[in-house]
Coordinates of C-alpha atoms in Angstrom, one line a residue:
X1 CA 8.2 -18.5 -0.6
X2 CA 8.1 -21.9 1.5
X3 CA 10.0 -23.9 3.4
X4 CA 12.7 -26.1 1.5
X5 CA 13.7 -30.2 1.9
X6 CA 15.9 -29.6 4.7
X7 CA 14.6 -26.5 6.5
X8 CA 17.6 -25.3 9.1
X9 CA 17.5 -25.5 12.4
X10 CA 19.5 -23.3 14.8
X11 CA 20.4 -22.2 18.3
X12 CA 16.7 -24.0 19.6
X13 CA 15.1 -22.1 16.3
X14 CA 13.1 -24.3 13.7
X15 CA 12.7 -21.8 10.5
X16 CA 9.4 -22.1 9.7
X17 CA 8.6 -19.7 6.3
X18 CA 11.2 -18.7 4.0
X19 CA 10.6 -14.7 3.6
X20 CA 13.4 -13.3 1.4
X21 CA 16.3 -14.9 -1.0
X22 CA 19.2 -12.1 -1.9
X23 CA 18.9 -11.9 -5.7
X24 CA 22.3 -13.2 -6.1
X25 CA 21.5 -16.4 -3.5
X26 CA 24.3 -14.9 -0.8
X27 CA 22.0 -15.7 1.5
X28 CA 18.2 -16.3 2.8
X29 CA 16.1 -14.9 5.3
X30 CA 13.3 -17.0 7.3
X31 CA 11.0 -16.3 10.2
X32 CA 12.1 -19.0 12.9
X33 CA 10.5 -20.4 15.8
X34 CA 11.9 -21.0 19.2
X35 CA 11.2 -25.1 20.0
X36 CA 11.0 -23.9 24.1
X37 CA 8.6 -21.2 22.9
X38 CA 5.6 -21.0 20.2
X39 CA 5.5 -17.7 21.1
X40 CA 9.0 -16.7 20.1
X41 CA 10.2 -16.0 16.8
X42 CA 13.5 -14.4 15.7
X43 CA 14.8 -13.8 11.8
X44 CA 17.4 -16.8 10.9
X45 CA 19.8 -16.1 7.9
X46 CA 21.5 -18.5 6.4
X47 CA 24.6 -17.6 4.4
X48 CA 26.2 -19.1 1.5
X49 CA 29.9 -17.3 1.1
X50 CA 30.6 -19.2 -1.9
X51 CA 28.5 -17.5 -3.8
X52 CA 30.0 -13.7 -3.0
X53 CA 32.1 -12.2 -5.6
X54 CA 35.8 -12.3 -4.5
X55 CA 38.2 -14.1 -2.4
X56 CA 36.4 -12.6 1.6
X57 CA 33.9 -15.7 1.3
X58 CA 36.7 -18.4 1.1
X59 CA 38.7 -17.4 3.8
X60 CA 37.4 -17.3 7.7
X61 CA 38.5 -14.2 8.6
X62 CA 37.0 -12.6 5.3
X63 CA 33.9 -14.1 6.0
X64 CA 33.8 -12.8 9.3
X65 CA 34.7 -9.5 8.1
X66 CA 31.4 -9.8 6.2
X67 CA 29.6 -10.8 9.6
X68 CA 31.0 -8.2 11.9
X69 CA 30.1 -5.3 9.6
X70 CA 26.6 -5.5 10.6
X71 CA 27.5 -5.6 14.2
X72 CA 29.5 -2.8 14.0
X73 CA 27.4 -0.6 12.5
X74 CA 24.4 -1.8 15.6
X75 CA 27.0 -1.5 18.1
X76 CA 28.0 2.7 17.4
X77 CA 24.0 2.6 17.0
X78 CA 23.7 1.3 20.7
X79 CA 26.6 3.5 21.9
X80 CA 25.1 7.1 20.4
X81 CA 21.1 6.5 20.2
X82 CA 20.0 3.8 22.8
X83 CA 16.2 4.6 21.2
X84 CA 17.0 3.8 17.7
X85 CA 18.9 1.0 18.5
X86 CA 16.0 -0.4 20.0
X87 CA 14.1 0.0 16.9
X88 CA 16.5 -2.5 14.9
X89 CA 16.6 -5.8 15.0
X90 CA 19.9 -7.1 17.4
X91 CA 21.9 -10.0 16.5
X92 CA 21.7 -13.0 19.1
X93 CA 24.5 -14.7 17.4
X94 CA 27.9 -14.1 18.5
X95 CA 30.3 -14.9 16.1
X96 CA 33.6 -17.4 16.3
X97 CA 36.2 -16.7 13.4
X98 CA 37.3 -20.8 13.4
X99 CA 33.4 -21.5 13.2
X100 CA 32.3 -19.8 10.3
X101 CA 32.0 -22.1 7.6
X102 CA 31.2 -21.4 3.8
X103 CA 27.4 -22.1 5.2
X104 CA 26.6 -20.4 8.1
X105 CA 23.4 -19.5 10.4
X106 CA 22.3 -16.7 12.1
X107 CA 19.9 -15.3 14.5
X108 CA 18.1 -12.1 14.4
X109 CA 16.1 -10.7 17.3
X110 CA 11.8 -10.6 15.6
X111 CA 9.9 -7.9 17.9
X112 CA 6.8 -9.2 18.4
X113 CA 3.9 -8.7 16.1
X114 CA 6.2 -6.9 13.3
X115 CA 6.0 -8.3 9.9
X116 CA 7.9 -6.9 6.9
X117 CA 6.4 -3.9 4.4
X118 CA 4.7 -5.5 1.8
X119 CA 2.9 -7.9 4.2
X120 CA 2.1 -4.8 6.7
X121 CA 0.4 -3.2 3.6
X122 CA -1.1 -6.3 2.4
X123 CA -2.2 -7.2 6.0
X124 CA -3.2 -3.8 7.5
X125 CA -2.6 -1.3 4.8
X126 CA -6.1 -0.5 3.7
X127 CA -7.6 -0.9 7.2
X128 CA -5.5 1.6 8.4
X129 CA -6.9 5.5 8.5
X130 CA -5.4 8.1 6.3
X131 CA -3.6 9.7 9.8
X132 CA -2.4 6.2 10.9
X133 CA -0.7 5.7 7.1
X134 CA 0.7 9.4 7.7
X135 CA 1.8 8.6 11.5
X136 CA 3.5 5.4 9.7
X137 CA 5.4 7.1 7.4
X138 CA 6.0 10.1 9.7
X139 CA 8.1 7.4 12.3
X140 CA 9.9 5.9 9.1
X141 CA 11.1 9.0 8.5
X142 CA 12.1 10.2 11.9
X143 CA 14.2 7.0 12.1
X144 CA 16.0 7.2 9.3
X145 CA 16.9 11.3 10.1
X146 CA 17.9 10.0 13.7
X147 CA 19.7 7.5 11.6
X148 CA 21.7 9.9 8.9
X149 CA 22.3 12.0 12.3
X150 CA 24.9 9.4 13.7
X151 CA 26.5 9.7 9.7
X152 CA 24.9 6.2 8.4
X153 CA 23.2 5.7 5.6
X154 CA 21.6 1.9 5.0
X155 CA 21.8 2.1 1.2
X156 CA 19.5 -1.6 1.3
X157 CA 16.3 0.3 1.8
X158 CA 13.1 -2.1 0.9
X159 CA 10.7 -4.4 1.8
X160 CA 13.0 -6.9 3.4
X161 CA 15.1 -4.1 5.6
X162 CA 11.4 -2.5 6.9
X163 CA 9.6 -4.2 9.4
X164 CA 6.1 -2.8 10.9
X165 CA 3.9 -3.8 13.8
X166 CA -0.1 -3.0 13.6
X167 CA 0.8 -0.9 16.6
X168 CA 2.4 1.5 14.5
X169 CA 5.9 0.2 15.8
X170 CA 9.0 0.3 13.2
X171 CA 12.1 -1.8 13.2
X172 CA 15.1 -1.9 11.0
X173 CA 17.1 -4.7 9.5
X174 CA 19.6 -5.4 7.1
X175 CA 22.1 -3.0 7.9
X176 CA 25.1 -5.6 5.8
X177 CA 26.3 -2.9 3.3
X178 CA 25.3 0.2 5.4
X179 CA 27.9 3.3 4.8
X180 CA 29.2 4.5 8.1
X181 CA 31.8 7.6 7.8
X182 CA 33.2 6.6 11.2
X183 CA 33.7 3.0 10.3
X184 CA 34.0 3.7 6.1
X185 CA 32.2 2.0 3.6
X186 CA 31.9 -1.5 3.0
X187 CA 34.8 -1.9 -0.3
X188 CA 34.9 -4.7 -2.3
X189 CA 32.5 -7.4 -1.5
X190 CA 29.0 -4.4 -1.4
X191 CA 28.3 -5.1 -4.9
X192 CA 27.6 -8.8 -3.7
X193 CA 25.8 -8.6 -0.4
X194 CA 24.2 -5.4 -1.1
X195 CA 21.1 -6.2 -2.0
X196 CA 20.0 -3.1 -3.3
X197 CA 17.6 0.1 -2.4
X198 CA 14.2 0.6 -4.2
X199 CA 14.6 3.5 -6.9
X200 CA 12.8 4.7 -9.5
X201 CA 15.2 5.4 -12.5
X202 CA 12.9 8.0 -14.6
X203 CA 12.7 10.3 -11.4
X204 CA 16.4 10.6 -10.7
X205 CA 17.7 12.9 -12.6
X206 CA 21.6 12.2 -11.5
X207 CA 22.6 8.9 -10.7
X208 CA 25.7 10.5 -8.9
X209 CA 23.6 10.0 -5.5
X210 CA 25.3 10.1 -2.3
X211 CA 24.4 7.1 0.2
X212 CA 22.2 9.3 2.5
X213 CA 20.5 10.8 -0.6
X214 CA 20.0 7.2 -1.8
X215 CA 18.2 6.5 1.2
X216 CA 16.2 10.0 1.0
X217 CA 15.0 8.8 -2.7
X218 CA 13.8 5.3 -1.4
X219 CA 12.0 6.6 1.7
X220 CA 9.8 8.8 -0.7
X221 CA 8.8 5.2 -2.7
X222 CA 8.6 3.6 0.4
X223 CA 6.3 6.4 1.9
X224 CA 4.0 6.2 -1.2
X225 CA 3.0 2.8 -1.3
X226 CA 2.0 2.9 2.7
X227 CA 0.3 6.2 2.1
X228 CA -1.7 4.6 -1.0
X229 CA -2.0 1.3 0.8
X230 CA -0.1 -0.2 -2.2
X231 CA 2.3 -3.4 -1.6
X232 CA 5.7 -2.3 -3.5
X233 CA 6.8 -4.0 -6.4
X234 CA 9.3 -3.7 -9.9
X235 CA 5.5 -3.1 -11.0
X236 CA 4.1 -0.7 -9.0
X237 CA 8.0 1.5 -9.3
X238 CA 7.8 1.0 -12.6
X239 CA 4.7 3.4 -13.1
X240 CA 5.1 5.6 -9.8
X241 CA 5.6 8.5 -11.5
X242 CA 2.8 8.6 -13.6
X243 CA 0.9 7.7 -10.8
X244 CA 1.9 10.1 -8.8
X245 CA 1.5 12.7 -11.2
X246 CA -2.2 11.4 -12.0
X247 CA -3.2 11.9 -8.3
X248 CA -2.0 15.0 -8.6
X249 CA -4.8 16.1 -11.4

């Protein structure tokens, strides 16, 4: 995507690539670069709360509402699975209701050497052996049943949540409208932030899904495209099924 006139600055962070843009502008992501470091990078996300749906944007303490969701969600994470929570990317912002303007940054722990989906597959996709794609998809999936385990379901499953290192390492983002039974759901504003799971419409045949069954359906699309070395795309979901059902002849 670039870098924009005006490219943020945070926190010692310079962002240097803008990699994702929420499809109703809430907020970008991009990959930032510490100025005491070249060799440290976190995520920076810049919000713009004007531009959710409702009155939590306009107000402080709604907006920090919107803020703290993630964190809670990371924070029962930390408390029941120290491994899992290790395998998602940590906030190293802490936030301060009075200083959360209408346009606000924030920083994102990057492990080193993990880039997000498409460019894993793009990047390392085809190089990779048939047992590497299957040990890939294998830890994907292990994380996300550790995941449903603690009762949470991410509901934003996609390229921009799924982050994967050549080492075969797998860290989770994103977690903004996550459904957490112990916690509830997210209410109002999810419509707005969430950004949206990957589905394929022709293969559900109920669209009564439950979050965790949500997440179950997009694993499988995700799993496809690193099995088949394919970057994911509205094009590629488009015609999964009938790929799927042409490997199978």
């Amino acid at each position: 995507l670039g870098v924009t006139p005006g490219t943020p600055t945070y926190h010692g962070y310079e962002a240097k690539d803008i990699i994702f843009e929420h499809p109703k502008k809430v907020y970008r992501e991009y990959v930032a670069q510490s100025e005491s470091s070249t060799n440290t990078e976190a995520l920076l996300r810049t919000w713009k709360f004007k531009n959710i749906v409702g009155v939590k944007g306009f107000t402080p303490e709604g907006r920090a509402e919107i803020l703290s969701r993630e964190r809670e969600v990371l924070q029962y994470i930390n408390h029941q699975n120290r491994d899992l929570y290790n395998h998602c990317l940590r906030s190293l912002t802490s936030i301060q209701k009075h200083e959360i303007t209408s346009e606000y940054h924030e920083l994102y722990e990057l492990p080193p050497g993990h880039v997000r989906l498409n460019e894993f597959i793009g990047k390392y996709g085809i190089a990779f052996s048939e047992q590497d794609r299957w040990n890939v998809v294998k830890l994907l999936i292990a994380k996300f049943g550790d995941l449903h385990a603690l009762k949470i379901a991410h509901r934003d499953i996609a390229d921009h949540s799924l982050w994967i290192a050549p080492s075969k390492e797998i860290s989770l983002s994103n977690f903004i409208s996550a459904y957490h039974r112990p916690i509830g759901t997210v209410g109002d504003y999810r419509d707005t932030v969430s950004v949206g799971a990957v589905e394929a419409k022709e293969m559900l045949e109920s669209g009564n899904l439950t979050p965790f069954q949500q997440d179950v359906h997009a694993l499988g699309l995700v799993a496809w495209h690193i099995l088949n070395g394919k970057r994911m795309s509205p094009k590629s979901l488009a015609t999964i099924q009938n790929d799927m059902q042409n490997a199978e002849k």
